[in-house]
Amino acid sequence: ETGVTQTPRHLVMGMTNKKSLKCEQHLGHNAMYWYKQSAKKPLELMFVYSLEERVENNSVPSRFSPECPNSSHLFLHLHTLQPEDSALYLCASSQDRRGRAEQYFGPGTRLTVT
Amino acid sequence: KNQVEQSPQSLIILEGKNCTLQCNYTVSPFSNLRWYKQDTGRGPVSLTIMTFSENTKSNGRYTATLDADTKQSSLHITASQLSDSASYICVVSGDAGNMLTFGGGTRLMVKP
């Protein structure tokens, strides 16, 4: 295991539902990330948190709302999603935001929007 | 625009055979290049990382090469095993502060 856990592993939700994805890292890292992985597309960076402060938001729709209450936990709150939001959502952490710092990924949450 | 292109998109080989996966990038300035292995339904796991000055690095049966002049990297898998079936992702970092640029991955299937 990489030291990054995600729950739930699978989630099916309707377009009017509200749900949250949870990520926890046990590595003492200072940076955490949310990625979206759609079929046959490269990983897309969604949000970056460094020392609990959001430092990057890659033009993600407002129906995705991140929250980082402390350096070990990261949430992704979901509401009024669209079917095209169905994907694997990966959380990662790294010691810091420098490019050389290796990112450790969680197992992902497979999200299906019906 | 920073890009990472991988080939082939998918590959099927027989158990015990060798294979080579390719990665071409246009990320500049260059900091480092990583190869990740992603099993189905799991997150990516790092195999190797190489900086500008390194042109080869091994991790067991995995050997990565880097040609910073031509901006190409390869991942060679020796004596493939069924457990090597996965997606292999090439990831390039632009500089100390840049985020990563991901390739689309090569899906490898090893058959008995």
GROMACS .gro file of N, CA and C in nm, chain A residues 8-54:
model
  141
    8PRO      N    1  -1.539   0.637  -0.059
    8PRO     CA    2  -1.554   0.495  -0.085
    8PRO      C    3  -1.471   0.453  -0.207
    9ARG      N    4  -1.459   0.325  -0.231
    9ARG     CA    5  -1.388   0.278  -0.351
    9ARG      C    6  -1.477   0.284  -0.474
   10HIS      N    7  -1.607   0.269  -0.452
   10HIS     CA    8  -1.704   0.276  -0.562
   10HIS      C    9  -1.823   0.361  -0.516
   11LEU      N   10  -1.876   0.440  -0.609
   11LEU     CA   11  -1.990   0.526  -0.575
   11LEU      C   12  -2.077   0.542  -0.698
   12VAL      N   13  -2.206   0.518  -0.680
   12VAL     CA   14  -2.304   0.543  -0.785
   12VAL      C   15  -2.399   0.649  -0.731
   13MET      N   16  -2.416   0.755  -0.806
   13MET     CA   17  -2.504   0.862  -0.759
   13MET      C   18  -2.584   0.921  -0.873
   14GLY      N   19  -2.704   0.968  -0.838
   14GLY     CA   20  -2.786   1.036  -0.935
   14GLY      C   21  -2.743   1.180  -0.949
   15MET      N   22  -2.793   1.244  -1.053
   15MET     CA   23  -2.750   1.381  -1.083
   15MET      C   24  -2.795   1.482  -0.979
   16THR      N   25  -2.893   1.446  -0.898
   16THR     CA   26  -2.941   1.542  -0.797
   16THR      C   27  -2.883   1.514  -0.659
   17ASN      N   28  -2.804   1.409  -0.648
   17ASN     CA   29  -2.748   1.373  -0.517
   17ASN      C   30  -2.633   1.463  -0.475
   18LYS      N   31  -2.602   1.459  -0.346
   18LYS     CA   32  -2.482   1.520  -0.292
   18LYS      C   33  -2.404   1.412  -0.219
   19LYS      N   34  -2.276   1.398  -0.253
   19LYS     CA   35  -2.190   1.300  -0.190
   19LYS      C   36  -2.052   1.360  -0.170
   20SER      N   37  -1.971   1.291  -0.091
   20SER     CA   38  -1.834   1.337  -0.069
   20SER      C   39  -1.736   1.222  -0.082
   21LEU      N   40  -1.622   1.250  -0.142
   21LEU     CA   41  -1.512   1.156  -0.147
   21LEU      C   42  -1.411   1.196  -0.040
   22LYS      N   43  -1.350   1.094   0.021
   22LYS     CA   44  -1.255   1.120   0.128
   22LYS      C   45  -1.119   1.062   0.095
   23CYS      N   46  -1.015   1.134   0.130
   23CYS     CA   47  -0.878   1.089   0.111
   23CYS      C   48  -0.801   1.114   0.239
   24GLU      N   49  -0.719   1.020   0.279
   24GLU     CA   50  -0.634   1.035   0.398
   24GLU      C   51  -0.495   0.984   0.367
   25GLN      N   52  -0.394   1.063   0.405
   25GLN     CA   53  -0.257   1.017   0.383
   25GLN      C   54  -0.186   1.004   0.518
   26HIS      N   55  -0.108   0.895   0.528
   26HIS     CA   56  -0.041   0.861   0.653
   26HIS      C   57   0.110   0.876   0.638
   27LEU      N   58   0.152   0.969   0.550
   27LEU     CA   59   0.293   0.981   0.514
   27LEU      C   60   0.358   1.108   0.568
   28GLY      N   61   0.282   1.191   0.634
   28GLY     CA   62   0.337   1.317   0.684
   28GLY      C   63   0.365   1.418   0.575
   29HIS      N   64   0.297   1.406   0.461
   29HIS     CA   65   0.319   1.497   0.349
   29HIS      C   66   0.249   1.630   0.369
   30ASN      N   67   0.296   1.730   0.294
   30ASN     CA   68   0.239   1.864   0.306
   30ASN      C   69   0.153   1.905   0.187
   31ALA      N   70   0.154   1.828   0.081
   31ALA     CA   71   0.076   1.862  -0.038
   31ALA      C   72  -0.018   1.747  -0.072
   32MET      N   73  -0.139   1.781  -0.114
   32MET     CA   74  -0.237   1.679  -0.155
   32MET      C   75  -0.305   1.724  -0.282
   33TYR      N   76  -0.349   1.626  -0.361
   33TYR     CA   77  -0.400   1.653  -0.495
   33TYR      C   78  -0.526   1.571  -0.522
   34TRP      N   79  -0.615   1.626  -0.605
   34TRP     CA   80  -0.724   1.550  -0.664
   34TRP      C   81  -0.702   1.544  -0.815
   35TYR      N   82  -0.714   1.422  -0.871
   35TYR     CA   83  -0.705   1.400  -1.015
   35TYR      C   84  -0.832   1.331  -1.062
   36LYS      N   85  -0.865   1.356  -1.190
   36LYS     CA   86  -0.973   1.282  -1.256
   36LYS      C   87  -0.910   1.198  -1.366
   37GLN      N   88  -0.948   1.071  -1.371
   37GLN     CA   89  -0.900   0.982  -1.477
   37GLN      C   90  -1.018   0.924  -1.552
   38SER      N   91  -1.040   0.974  -1.674
   38SER     CA   92  -1.146   0.923  -1.761
   38SER      C   93  -1.087   0.820  -1.854
   39ALA      N   94  -1.176   0.738  -1.908
   39ALA     CA   95  -1.131   0.631  -1.997
   39ALA      C   96  -1.054   0.688  -2.116
   40LYS      N   97  -0.938   0.630  -2.142
   40LYS     CA   98  -0.857   0.663  -2.259
   40LYS      C   99  -0.810   0.808  -2.262
   41LYS      N  100  -0.804   0.872  -2.147
   41LYS     CA  101  -0.752   1.010  -2.138
   41LYS      C  102  -0.646   1.016  -2.031
   42PRO      N  103  -0.548   1.106  -2.045
   42PRO     CA  104  -0.447   1.122  -1.939
   42PRO      C  105  -0.511   1.172  -1.810
   43LEU      N  106  -0.442   1.148  -1.701
   43LEU     CA  107  -0.488   1.204  -1.574
   43LEU      C  108  -0.499   1.356  -1.584
   44GLU      N  109  -0.609   1.408  -1.527
   44GLU     CA  110  -0.629   1.552  -1.527
   44GLU      C  111  -0.622   1.603  -1.384
   45LEU      N  112  -0.531   1.697  -1.361
   45LEU     CA  113  -0.520   1.757  -1.229
   45LEU      C  114  -0.640   1.847  -1.203
   46MET      N  115  -0.702   1.829  -1.087
   46MET     CA  116  -0.819   1.912  -1.053
   46MET      C  117  -0.781   2.019  -0.951
   47PHE      N  118  -0.730   1.976  -0.837
   47PHE     CA  119  -0.699   2.069  -0.728
   47PHE      C  120  -0.568   2.030  -0.662
   48VAL      N  121  -0.500   2.133  -0.608
   48VAL     CA  122  -0.378   2.112  -0.532
   48VAL      C  123  -0.390   2.188  -0.401
   49TYR      N  124  -0.357   2.121  -0.292
   49TYR     CA  125  -0.350   2.185  -0.162
   49TYR      C  126  -0.208   2.173  -0.108
   50SER      N  127  -0.155   2.283  -0.057
   50SER     CA  128  -0.024   2.282   0.005
   50SER      C  129  -0.038   2.345   0.143
   51LEU      N  130  -0.001   2.269   0.244
   51LEU     CA  131  -0.015   2.315   0.382
   51LEU      C  132  -0.157   2.367   0.407
   52GLU      N  133  -0.253   2.286   0.360
   52GLU     CA  134  -0.396   2.310   0.381
   52GLU      C  135  -0.451   2.430   0.305
   53GLU      N  136  -0.372   2.491   0.221
   53GLU     CA  137  -0.420   2.603   0.142
   53GLU      C  138  -0.431   2.562  -0.004
   54ARG      N  139  -0.548   2.595  -0.066
   54ARG     CA  140  -0.563   2.559  -0.206
   54ARG      C  141  -0.473   2.648  -0.290
   0.00000   0.00000   0.00000
